[in-house]
Coordinates of C-alpha atoms and ligand atoms in Angstrom, one line a residue:
Chain A
X1 CA 120.0 60.3 63.1
X2 CA 120.0 63.9 62.2
X3 CA 119.4 66.3 65.0
X4 CA 118.4 69.9 64.6
X5 CA 116.5 72.8 66.3
X6 CA 112.8 73.1 65.7
X7 CA 110.6 76.0 66.8
X8 CA 107.9 74.5 69.0
X9 CA 106.6 76.9 71.5
X10 CA 105.4 80.4 70.6
X11 CA 106.1 83.5 72.8
X12 CA 102.6 83.4 74.3
X13 CA 102.9 79.8 75.3
X14 CA 106.2 80.5 77.1
X15 CA 104.8 83.6 78.8
X16 CA 101.8 81.6 79.8
X17 CA 104.0 78.9 81.3
X18 CA 106.0 81.2 83.5
X19 CA 103.0 83.3 84.6
X20 CA 101.3 80.1 85.5
X21 CA 104.3 78.7 87.5
X22 CA 105.0 82.0 89.4
X23 CA 101.3 82.8 90.2
X24 CA 100.6 79.2 91.3
X25 CA 103.6 79.2 93.6
X26 CA 102.6 82.6 95.1
X27 CA 99.0 81.3 95.5
X28 CA 100.1 78.1 97.3
X29 CA 102.4 80.0 99.7
X30 CA 100.0 82.8 100.5
X31 CA 97.1 80.4 100.5
X32 CA 98.8 78.2 103.1
X33 CA 99.4 81.4 105.1
X34 CA 95.8 82.4 104.9
X35 CA 94.8 78.9 106.0
X36 CA 96.8 79.1 109.1
X37 CA 98.2 82.6 109.7
X38 CA 100.9 83.4 112.2
X39 CA 102.4 86.7 113.3
X40 CA 105.5 88.0 114.9
X41 CA 104.2 90.6 117.2
X42 CA 107.5 92.5 117.3
X43 CA 107.0 93.2 113.7
X44 CA 103.6 94.6 114.2
X45 CA 104.6 98.2 113.6
X46 CA 106.4 97.5 110.4
X47 CA 104.1 95.1 108.8
X48 CA 100.8 96.1 110.3
X49 CA 98.5 93.9 108.2
X50 CA 100.1 90.5 107.7
X51 CA 97.0 88.6 106.9
X52 CA 95.5 91.4 104.8
X53 CA 98.7 91.8 102.8
X54 CA 98.9 88.0 102.3
X55 CA 95.4 88.0 101.1
X56 CA 96.1 90.9 98.7
X57 CA 99.1 89.1 97.3
X58 CA 96.9 86.0 96.9
X59 CA 94.3 88.0 95.0
X60 CA 96.8 89.7 92.7
X61 CA 98.4 86.3 92.0
X62 CA 95.0 85.0 91.4
X63 CA 94.3 87.5 88.6
X64 CA 97.6 86.5 87.0
X65 CA 96.6 82.9 87.3
X66 CA 93.2 83.6 85.7
X67 CA 94.9 85.4 82.9
X68 CA 97.3 82.6 82.4
X69 CA 94.6 80.0 82.4
X70 CA 92.5 81.9 79.9
X71 CA 95.6 82.4 77.7
X72 CA 96.2 78.6 77.7
X73 CA 92.6 77.9 76.8
X74 CA 93.0 80.4 73.9
X75 CA 96.1 78.6 72.7
X76 CA 94.4 75.3 72.9
X77 CA 92.5 76.5 69.8
X78 CA 94.4 79.2 68.2
X79 CA 98.1 78.4 69.2
X80 CA 100.8 76.8 67.2
X81 CA 100.4 73.3 65.8
X82 CA 101.9 71.9 69.0
X83 CA 100.0 74.1 71.4
X84 CA 96.6 73.0 70.1
X85 CA 94.6 70.6 72.1
X86 CA 94.2 68.1 69.2
X87 CA 97.9 67.6 69.2
X88 CA 98.0 66.1 72.7
X89 CA 94.6 65.2 73.9
X90 CA 94.6 61.3 74.0
X91 CA 91.4 61.1 71.9
X92 CA 92.6 60.6 68.3
X93 CA 94.0 57.3 67.3
X94 CA 97.4 58.8 66.8
X95 CA 97.4 60.3 70.3
X96 CA 96.0 57.2 71.9
X97 CA 99.0 55.3 70.4
X98 CA 101.3 58.0 71.6
X99 CA 99.8 57.8 75.1
X100 CA 100.6 54.2 75.5
X101 CA 104.0 54.6 74.0
X102 CA 104.8 57.3 76.6
X103 CA 103.4 55.3 79.3
X104 CA 105.5 52.3 78.2
X105 CA 108.6 54.4 78.1
X106 CA 108.1 55.8 81.6
X107 CA 107.6 52.3 82.9
X108 CA 110.8 51.2 81.1
X109 CA 108.7 48.7 79.0
X110 CA 109.8 50.2 75.6
X111 CA 113.2 51.8 74.8
X112 CA 112.2 54.0 71.9
X113 CA 111.7 57.6 72.9
X114 CA 108.7 59.6 71.8
X115 CA 109.1 60.8 68.3
X116 CA 107.0 63.9 68.6
X117 CA 107.9 67.6 69.0
X118 CA 105.0 68.7 71.2
X119 CA 103.6 67.3 74.4
X120 CA 103.3 63.5 74.5
X121 CA 99.7 62.6 75.1
X122 CA 100.4 61.3 78.7
X123 CA 101.7 64.7 79.6
X124 CA 98.9 66.2 77.6
X125 CA 96.4 64.4 79.7
X126 CA 98.1 65.7 82.9
X127 CA 98.0 69.2 81.4
X128 CA 94.3 69.0 80.5
X129 CA 93.6 67.7 84.1
X130 CA 95.6 70.6 85.5
X131 CA 93.7 73.1 83.3
X132 CA 90.4 71.6 84.8
X133 CA 91.7 71.9 88.3
X134 CA 92.9 75.5 87.6
X135 CA 89.5 76.4 86.2
X136 CA 87.9 74.9 89.4
X137 CA 90.3 77.0 91.5
X138 CA 89.4 80.1 89.6
X139 CA 85.7 79.5 90.0
X140 CA 85.7 78.6 93.7
X141 CA 88.3 81.4 94.3
X142 CA 86.0 84.0 92.7
X143 CA 83.1 82.7 94.8
X144 CA 85.2 83.2 97.9
X145 CA 86.5 86.6 96.8
X146 CA 83.0 88.0 96.0
X147 CA 80.8 86.3 98.6
X148 CA 78.1 88.9 98.2
X149 CA 77.9 89.0 94.4
X150 CA 74.8 87.5 92.9
X151 CA 76.7 86.0 90.0
X152 CA 79.1 83.9 92.1
X153 CA 76.4 83.0 94.6
X154 CA 74.4 81.7 91.7
X155 CA 77.3 79.6 90.5
X156 CA 77.7 78.2 94.0
X157 CA 74.0 77.4 94.1
X158 CA 74.2 75.8 90.7
X159 CA 77.2 73.6 91.8
X160 CA 75.3 73.2 95.1
X161 CA 78.4 74.1 97.2
X162 CA 78.3 76.5 100.1
X163 CA 81.0 79.1 100.9
X164 CA 82.5 76.8 103.4
X165 CA 82.6 73.9 101.0
X166 CA 84.1 76.1 98.3
X167 CA 86.7 77.0 100.9
X168 CA 87.4 73.4 101.7
X169 CA 87.7 72.2 98.1
X170 CA 89.7 75.2 97.1
X171 CA 92.2 74.3 99.8
X172 CA 92.1 70.7 98.9
X173 CA 92.8 71.3 95.2
X174 CA 95.9 73.2 96.1
X175 CA 97.5 69.9 97.0
X176 CA 97.0 68.8 93.5
X177 CA 99.3 71.5 92.3
X178 CA 102.0 70.4 94.8
X179 CA 101.7 66.9 93.5
X180 CA 101.7 68.1 89.9
X181 CA 104.7 70.3 90.4
X182 CA 106.7 67.5 91.9
X183 CA 105.8 65.0 89.1
X184 CA 106.4 67.6 86.5
X185 CA 109.9 68.4 87.8
X186 CA 110.7 64.7 88.2
X187 CA 109.6 63.9 84.6
X188 CA 111.5 66.8 83.2
X189 CA 114.8 65.7 84.8
X190 CA 114.2 62.2 83.8
X191 CA 113.7 63.3 80.2
X192 CA 116.7 65.5 80.2
X193 CA 118.7 62.6 81.4
X194 CA 117.4 60.0 78.9
X195 CA 116.5 62.0 75.8
X196 CA 118.3 65.3 76.0
X197 CA 116.2 67.3 73.6
X198 CA 116.2 70.5 75.6
X199 CA 112.9 70.2 77.3
X200 CA 113.7 72.7 80.0
X201 CA 115.3 75.2 77.7
X202 CA 112.5 75.0 75.3
X203 CA 110.3 76.9 77.8
X204 CA 112.7 79.8 77.5
X205 CA 113.7 79.6 73.8
X206 CA 110.7 77.9 72.4
X207 CA 113.1 75.5 70.5
X208 CA 113.6 71.9 70.9
X209 CA 116.6 69.8 69.7
X210 CA 115.1 66.8 68.1
X211 CA 115.7 64.0 65.7
X212 CA 113.4 62.9 62.9
X213 CA 109.8 62.8 64.0
X214 CA 107.0 60.5 63.5
X215 CA 104.3 61.6 61.2
Chain B
X1 CA 63.8 93.3 159.6
X2 CA 64.2 96.6 157.8
X3 CA 67.6 98.1 158.3
X4 CA 67.4 101.5 160.0
X5 CA 69.7 102.6 157.3
X6 CA 67.3 102.0 154.5
X7 CA 65.0 104.9 155.4
X8 CA 67.9 107.2 154.4
X9 CA 68.3 105.6 151.2
X10 CA 67.1 107.5 148.2
X11 CA 63.8 106.4 146.7
X12 CA 65.3 105.5 143.4
X13 CA 66.7 102.3 144.9
X14 CA 66.8 99.6 142.2
X15 CA 65.5 96.1 142.5
X16 CA 68.0 93.4 143.5
X17 CA 67.7 91.9 140.1
X18 CA 68.7 95.1 138.2
X19 CA 71.3 95.8 140.9
X20 CA 73.0 92.5 140.1
X21 CA 72.5 92.9 136.4
X22 CA 74.3 96.3 136.6
X23 CA 77.1 94.8 138.7
X24 CA 77.5 92.1 136.1
X25 CA 77.7 94.7 133.2
X26 CA 80.3 96.6 135.0
X27 CA 82.3 93.5 135.8
X28 CA 82.3 92.7 132.0
X29 CA 83.3 96.2 131.1
X30 CA 86.1 96.0 133.7
X31 CA 87.3 92.7 132.1
X32 CA 86.8 90.9 135.4
X33 CA 85.7 87.3 135.7
X34 CA 82.3 86.4 136.8
X35 CA 83.8 85.1 140.0
X36 CA 84.5 88.8 140.9
X37 CA 80.9 89.8 140.6
X38 CA 80.1 88.9 144.3
X39 CA 83.0 91.1 145.5
X40 CA 81.7 93.9 143.3
X41 CA 78.2 93.4 144.6
X42 CA 79.5 93.4 148.2
X43 CA 81.4 96.6 147.6
X44 CA 78.4 98.2 146.0
X45 CA 76.0 97.2 148.6
X46 CA 78.1 98.1 151.5
X47 CA 76.5 100.5 154.0
X48 CA 79.4 102.9 153.9
X49 CA 78.6 104.4 150.7
X50 CA 81.4 106.8 149.7
X51 CA 80.5 110.4 149.8
X52 CA 80.7 112.1 146.4
X53 CA 81.0 115.8 145.8
X54 CA 80.2 116.6 142.2
X55 CA 81.4 119.9 140.8
X56 CA 80.2 121.6 137.7
X57 CA 82.3 124.1 135.8
X58 CA 82.4 125.1 132.1
X59 CA 80.1 122.4 130.8
X60 CA 76.7 121.6 129.4
X61 CA 75.6 118.9 132.0
X62 CA 75.6 116.5 129.1
X63 CA 77.7 114.1 131.1
X64 CA 75.4 114.1 134.0
X65 CA 72.5 113.8 131.6
X66 CA 74.1 110.9 129.9
X67 CA 74.6 109.2 133.2
X68 CA 71.3 109.8 134.9
X69 CA 68.8 110.1 132.0
X70 CA 70.1 107.2 129.9
X71 CA 67.5 104.7 128.7
X72 CA 69.2 102.9 131.5
X73 CA 67.2 103.5 134.7
X74 CA 69.0 100.5 136.2
X75 CA 72.4 102.0 135.7
X76 CA 71.4 105.5 136.9
X77 CA 69.9 104.1 140.1
X78 CA 72.7 101.8 140.5
X79 CA 75.1 104.7 140.6
X80 CA 72.9 106.7 143.0
X81 CA 72.5 103.6 145.1
X82 CA 76.2 102.9 145.6
X83 CA 77.5 106.4 146.2
X84 CA 76.2 109.0 148.5
X85 CA 75.8 112.0 146.2
X86 CA 76.1 114.7 148.8
X87 CA 76.5 117.6 146.5
X88 CA 75.5 117.9 142.8
X89 CA 74.3 121.3 141.7
X90 CA 72.0 120.1 139.0
X91 CA 70.2 117.2 140.7
X92 CA 70.1 118.3 144.3
X93 CA 66.9 119.9 145.7
X94 CA 68.7 122.4 147.8
X95 CA 69.6 125.9 146.5
X96 CA 71.3 129.0 147.6
X97 CA 72.4 129.1 151.2
X98 CA 71.2 125.4 151.8
X99 CA 73.3 124.2 149.0
X100 CA 76.4 125.9 150.3
X101 CA 75.7 124.4 153.7
X102 CA 75.5 121.0 152.1
X103 CA 78.8 121.4 150.4
X104 CA 80.4 122.7 153.6
X105 CA 79.2 119.8 155.7
X106 CA 80.1 117.2 153.1
X107 CA 83.6 118.7 153.0
X108 CA 84.0 118.6 156.7
X109 CA 82.4 115.2 157.3
X110 CA 84.3 113.4 154.6
X111 CA 87.6 115.1 154.7
X112 CA 90.2 113.0 152.9
X113 CA 87.7 110.2 152.2
X114 CA 85.3 111.5 149.6
X115 CA 85.4 111.2 145.9
X116 CA 85.4 114.4 144.0
X117 CA 83.8 114.2 140.5
X118 CA 84.5 117.1 138.3
X119 CA 82.3 117.9 135.2
X120 CA 83.5 120.7 132.9
X121 CA 86.6 122.6 132.1
X122 CA 88.3 125.2 134.3
X123 CA 89.1 128.6 133.0
X124 CA 92.5 129.8 134.2
X125 CA 92.9 133.1 132.3
X126 CA 92.5 136.4 134.1
X127 CA 92.5 134.8 137.5
X128 CA 89.8 132.4 136.4
X129 CA 87.0 134.9 136.5
X130 CA 85.2 133.3 133.6
X131 CA 83.4 130.7 135.8
X132 CA 82.2 131.6 139.2
X133 CA 79.9 129.8 141.6
X134 CA 78.7 131.5 144.8
X135 CA 81.3 134.1 144.4
X136 CA 84.2 131.7 144.0
X137 CA 86.1 131.0 140.8
X138 CA 86.2 127.5 139.5
X139 CA 89.9 127.4 140.2
X140 CA 89.3 128.2 143.9
X141 CA 86.5 125.7 144.2
X142 CA 88.6 123.0 142.6
X143 CA 91.5 123.5 144.9
X144 CA 89.2 123.8 147.9
X145 CA 87.2 120.6 147.2
X146 CA 89.4 118.4 145.1
X147 CA 92.5 119.2 147.0
X148 CA 91.5 117.2 150.1
X149 CA 89.7 114.4 148.2
X150 CA 90.7 110.8 148.4
X151 CA 90.5 110.7 144.5
X152 CA 89.3 112.8 141.8
X153 CA 87.4 111.5 138.7
X154 CA 87.2 114.0 135.8
X155 CA 84.1 113.0 134.0
X156 CA 83.8 114.0 130.3
X157 CA 86.3 115.5 127.9
X158 CA 85.9 119.0 129.2
X159 CA 86.9 118.1 132.8
X160 CA 89.6 115.8 131.5
X161 CA 91.3 117.9 128.9
X162 CA 89.4 121.2 128.6
X163 CA 86.9 120.1 126.0
X164 CA 85.3 122.6 123.7
X165 CA 86.2 125.5 125.9
X166 CA 89.8 124.7 125.3
X167 CA 89.4 124.6 121.5
X168 CA 91.3 127.2 119.6
X169 CA 91.6 130.1 120.5
X170 CA 90.6 129.0 124.0
X171 CA 89.6 132.5 125.1
X172 CA 89.2 131.6 128.8
X173 CA 92.4 129.5 129.1
X174 CA 90.3 126.5 129.9
X175 CA 92.2 123.4 131.2
X176 CA 91.4 119.9 132.4
X177 CA 91.6 118.9 136.1
X178 CA 94.8 116.9 135.7
X179 CA 96.6 119.9 134.3
X180 CA 95.8 122.0 137.4
X181 CA 95.8 119.7 140.4
X182 CA 98.9 118.3 141.9
X183 CA 99.3 115.6 144.5
X184 CA 95.8 114.2 144.1
X185 CA 95.1 111.1 142.1
X186 CA 93.0 112.0 139.1
X187 CA 91.3 109.6 136.7
X188 CA 90.0 110.8 133.4
X189 CA 86.8 109.4 132.0
X190 CA 86.7 111.4 128.7
X191 CA 84.0 111.3 126.1
X192 CA 81.4 113.7 125.0
X193 CA 79.5 112.3 126.9
X194 CA 81.4 109.3 128.3
X195 CA 79.7 106.0 128.5
X196 CA 78.0 105.6 132.0
X197 CA 79.6 102.1 132.2
X198 CA 83.1 103.6 132.0
X199 CA 82.3 106.0 134.9
X200 CA 80.6 103.4 136.9
X201 CA 83.4 100.9 136.4
X202 CA 85.9 103.4 137.7
X203 CA 83.8 104.0 140.8
X204 CA 83.1 100.3 141.4
X205 CA 86.8 99.5 140.9
X206 CA 87.7 102.0 143.5
X207 CA 85.1 100.6 145.9
X208 CA 86.0 97.0 145.3
X209 CA 89.8 97.1 145.2
X210 CA 90.3 100.3 147.2
X211 CA 92.4 101.8 144.5
X212 CA 91.8 103.5 141.2
X213 CA 92.0 101.5 138.0
X214 CA 95.2 101.3 136.0
X215 CA 95.4 104.1 133.5
X216 CA 97.2 105.0 130.2
X217 CA 99.5 108.0 129.7
X218 CA 96.5 110.3 129.4
X219 CA 95.0 109.3 132.7
X220 CA 92.3 107.1 131.2
X221 CA 91.4 103.8 132.7
X222 CA 92.8 101.0 130.5
X223 CA 89.7 98.8 130.9
X224 CA 87.7 101.4 128.9
X225 CA 90.3 103.2 126.9
X226 CA 92.9 100.6 126.3
X227 CA 92.0 99.9 122.7
X228 CA 91.5 101.7 119.4
X229 CA 87.9 102.1 118.2
X230 CA 89.2 101.1 114.7
X231 CA 90.5 97.8 116.1
X232 CA 87.3 96.5 117.3
X233 CA 84.9 98.2 115.0
X234 CA 82.3 96.0 113.2
X235 CA 83.0 97.8 109.9
X236 CA 86.7 97.1 110.1
X237 CA 86.7 94.2 107.5
X238 CA 85.3 96.7 104.9
X239 CA 88.2 99.1 105.7
X240 CA 90.8 96.3 105.2
X241 CA 89.2 95.1 101.9
X242 CA 88.8 98.6 100.6
X243 CA 85.0 99.1 100.7
X244 CA 84.2 102.6 101.7
X245 CA 81.3 105.0 101.9
X246 CA 82.6 107.8 99.7
X247 CA 79.7 110.2 100.5
X248 CA 76.9 110.0 103.0
X249 CA 73.9 108.3 101.3
X250 CA 75.8 106.7 98.5
X251 CA 75.7 102.9 97.7
X252 CA 78.6 102.2 100.0
X253 CA 77.1 104.0 102.8
X254 CA 73.7 102.2 102.4
X255 CA 75.6 99.0 102.2
X256 CA 77.2 99.7 105.7
X257 CA 80.8 100.0 104.4
X258 CA 83.6 101.7 106.3
X259 CA 83.1 105.3 107.2
X260 CA 86.8 106.3 107.1
X261 CA 86.5 108.4 104.0
X262 CA 83.5 110.3 105.3
X263 CA 85.6 111.3 108.3
X264 CA 85.6 108.5 110.8
X265 CA 88.3 109.2 113.5
X266 CA 88.2 105.6 114.8
X267 CA 91.8 104.9 113.6
X268 CA 93.2 107.3 116.2
X269 CA 90.7 107.2 119.0
X270 CA 90.9 105.0 122.2
X271 CA 87.6 104.0 123.6
X272 CA 85.3 101.0 124.3
X273 CA 82.4 102.3 122.3
X274 CA 82.1 99.4 119.8
X275 CA 82.2 97.0 122.6
X276 CA 80.1 98.5 125.4
X277 CA 77.9 100.7 123.2
X278 CA 75.2 103.1 124.5
X279 CA 71.9 103.5 126.1
X280 CA 70.9 99.8 126.3
X281 CA 69.9 99.9 122.6
X282 CA 73.2 98.4 121.6
X283 CA 74.1 101.3 119.3
X284 CA 77.1 103.6 118.8
X285 CA 77.8 106.2 116.1
X286 CA 79.5 103.9 113.5
X287 CA 76.7 101.4 113.9
X288 CA 74.2 104.1 112.9
X289 CA 76.2 105.3 110.0
X290 CA 78.1 108.2 111.4
X291 CA 81.8 108.2 111.8
X292 CA 83.5 108.5 115.2
X293 CA 84.6 112.1 116.0
X294 CA 87.2 111.1 118.4
X295 CA 85.6 112.7 121.4
X296 CA 87.8 110.8 124.0
X297 CA 91.0 112.3 122.8
X298 CA 92.5 115.5 124.2
X299 CA 92.0 118.5 122.0
X300 CA 89.6 116.6 119.6
X301 CA 87.9 119.9 118.6
X302 CA 91.2 121.0 117.0
X303 CA 92.9 117.8 116.1
X304 CA 89.9 115.7 114.8
X305 CA 88.3 118.5 112.7
X306 CA 87.0 118.8 110.0
X307 CA 84.8 116.0 111.3
X308 CA 83.7 115.0 107.8
X309 CA 87.1 114.7 106.1
X310 CA 89.4 111.7 106.2
X311 CA 92.1 111.4 108.8
X312 CA 95.4 111.8 107.1
X313 CA 98.2 109.2 107.3
X314 CA 96.2 106.2 108.1
X315 CA 97.8 103.2 106.4
X316 CA 95.2 101.3 104.5
X317 CA 96.4 97.7 103.6
X318 CA 97.3 97.6 100.0
X319 CA 96.8 101.4 99.7
X320 CA 93.3 101.2 98.6
X321 CA 92.2 98.2 100.6
X322 CA 93.2 94.8 99.5
X323 CA 90.3 93.7 97.3
X324 CA 90.1 97.0 95.5
X325 CA 93.9 97.1 94.9
X326 CA 94.0 93.5 93.7
X327 CA 91.1 94.2 91.4
X328 CA 93.0 97.2 89.9
X329 CA 96.1 95.1 89.3
X330 CA 93.8 92.3 88.0
X331 CA 92.2 94.6 85.4
X332 CA 95.5 95.5 84.0
X333 CA 96.8 91.9 83.9
X334 CA 93.6 90.7 82.2
X335 CA 93.7 93.7 79.8
X336 CA 97.3 93.0 78.8
X337 CA 96.5 89.4 78.3
X338 CA 93.5 90.2 76.1
X339 CA 95.7 92.5 74.1
X340 CA 98.3 89.8 73.7
X341 CA 95.8 87.4 72.4
X342 CA 94.4 90.0 70.0
X343 CA 97.9 90.6 68.6
X344 CA 98.5 86.9 68.3
X345 CA 95.2 86.4 66.5
X346 CA 95.9 89.3 64.2
X347 CA 99.4 88.0 63.3
X348 CA 97.9 84.6 62.7
X349 CA 95.2 85.9 60.4
X350 CA 97.7 88.2 58.7
X351 CA 100.1 85.3 58.0
X352 CA 97.3 83.3 56.5
X353 CA 96.3 86.1 54.2
X354 CA 99.9 86.5 53.1
X355 CA 100.2 82.8 52.5
X356 CA 96.9 82.7 50.7
X357 CA 97.8 85.5 48.4
X358 CA 101.2 84.0 47.6
X359 CA 99.5 80.7 46.8
X360 CA 97.1 82.6 44.5
X361 CA 100.1 84.1 42.8
X362 CA 101.7 80.7 42.4
X363 CA 98.4 79.4 41.0
X364 CA 98.4 82.0 38.3
Ligands
SF4_1 S1 87.6 103.9 110.0 FE1 85.8 104.1 111.4 S2 84.1 102.9 110.5 FE2 86.1 102.3 109.4 S3 86.8 100.5 110.4 FE3 87.8 102.2 111.4 S4 86.5 102.8 113.2 FE4 85.2 101.5 111.8
SF4_2 S1 82.4 106.7 118.9 FE1 84.0 108.2 119.0 S2 83.0 110.2 119.1 FE2 81.4 108.7 119.7 S3 81.5 108.6 121.9 FE3 82.9 107.0 121.2 S4 84.9 108.0 121.1 FE4 83.3 109.6 121.3

C-alpha cells in the first residue's frame, strides 16, 4: 500500500476546532463555578468579584463558542470537500455504508480500517449531534444572558421554556460535552493506535497520512 | 389603677401597639433576635426614663426635624416616650430665663446619669465666638453639659464631624464633638439627617444593655454603619453587569440602572439606608433615582463633591461591567470570524474563476 500526505482540513476548520475546544473547556469550568460558587474570604481584597469575573469569563468564552459554532455551520456548506456535511452525514448510501463499517470496526467486528480521508460517518453523526447541542447551548445561553430582551423572551415563549427551565437544560447539556470530550479522546487514541494516520496532528497541520482511499 | 406617674407623661404617648411595633423595628435594625424584643420593651417602658439634655449648635435642626416630624408619628412618640427630654431648645415650651432654669435643674438633678445629645458643629476658632447661646460659647456649653454626662450621642454629621460648617475653608474652625471632648464616651450617629431608627437604636441599646453599642473607628454604631451602601443596594446587579445611567433622564436612568456614573457615592459610604430606608414609605435616595451623596462620612462636603460626578478609583468588575465588557469582546470575535468567512468565500470564488478560465483556455 502506498502511503502519502493528503491535505484534508483547511485553516478555518483547524481554527474552528481549537476555538471550540478552548471555549467549551472554559465554559464548562466557569459554568460549574457559577452553578455552585465558593470563595476564599482571605482573597477578597485581591479578587473582589469572583462570581462576577467567572461570569464575565463565561460570557466571553460564550462569544468565542458562538463564533466557532457559526464557523462550523458555514464550513458545512462552503468548506473543503471533507468539511462539507454531505461528506459525513449518514444519509447518502455511501455514508450509510461507511457508518456501519466504522461501527463494525469499533466493535472489532471487521478488521478493515475506514478508507476515507474525512470524518467517518459515525464520527460525523456525533459531530452533527454536538453541533445541535452547541446550538441549543447558544440559544438557551443568550436567553439567560439577556433576560429582559424581547427577542430572547420570545424565543423562550416559542420553545415554551421559562428562564429557570432554560437554566436547568443549559446546565444539563453541559454534561453532554463532558461525555463527548471523553469519547472523542478515547476514540482518537484508539485510532492512533490501530490506524496511525495522524488523526491528532491533522488538527494542527491539516494533513493526514493515508493509504489508497475508497471512492 | 392609673399609675401616679402617668400624669407626668407627655401627651404624645403612643398606643401600646405602636410602642411594640417601634420596639420591634429597632430590634430588627440592631440585629437582635425577636426574643430580645421583650427586654427592649421592658427597658423602654421602665419608669426611670433617662434624662436627656439636647444641645443645638451650628446646625439647621434638620436632625430634630427628621426625628420628630417624620411620617413616623409612632417613632417620634416612642422616642419622646422612652426618654425624658428635659432640655431641647427647639421643642420645649420654655424660653429665656425659664429655659436656663430648666437646663440648670436638669444638670443638677441628673449629674453623671443623663444622656447628652448634641446636634450641630462646634466652632473653635477665635475662642469659639461664632456660636453663642445665653452668653456662653458652644465650646463652653459643650464642656459644661457633655463633660459630666453618662454618655454623649452626636446626632447628625455636623455634631459628629463638623458637617457643612467644617467644609473648606471652614471659616469658624468647626469640629465634631468627638474631636473636642475627652474622657466621655461619644457615639456618632452621622447622616444628613440620620435615620431616626439609628438614633433610637443607639438609645434603646443603651437602655437595654446599659452600655453603648459597638462602634467602628469613626465612632459610628456598627449595627447601623457596619456595611457599605454599595454592598446592599438594590441596584448593585446593574453595577456588576455594567448597566449604568449615563445621564439623568436617559434610558438607563429610566430603566432603574446603577447611578454610579451620575455621581452615586454608595461605593465608599457606610450606612444602613438601603436596608432601613426612610419615613415609613420605604424609600431612600437611590430608590428614587438619585445617587447617594455620602452624607454619613466625615468631611463629605469636601471629599464626596462634585456630587454628580463619578467617584474615582472604584473597581468595576471587568472594567466596564461584565456583560458590557463581554459584549465588547464578543463583537470583536464575531467580527473577525465573519471577516475570516468572507476571505474564505472570496478565495473559493476566486479559485473557481481561475479554474473556469483555465478550462476555457484548454477548451479553445
Ligand atoms: S453605585 Fe450607587 S446605585 Fe450603583 S450599586 Fe452602588 S450604591 Fe447602588
Ligand atoms: S443614601 Fe447616602 S446621602 Fe442619603 S442619607 Fe444615606 S448615606 Fe446619606
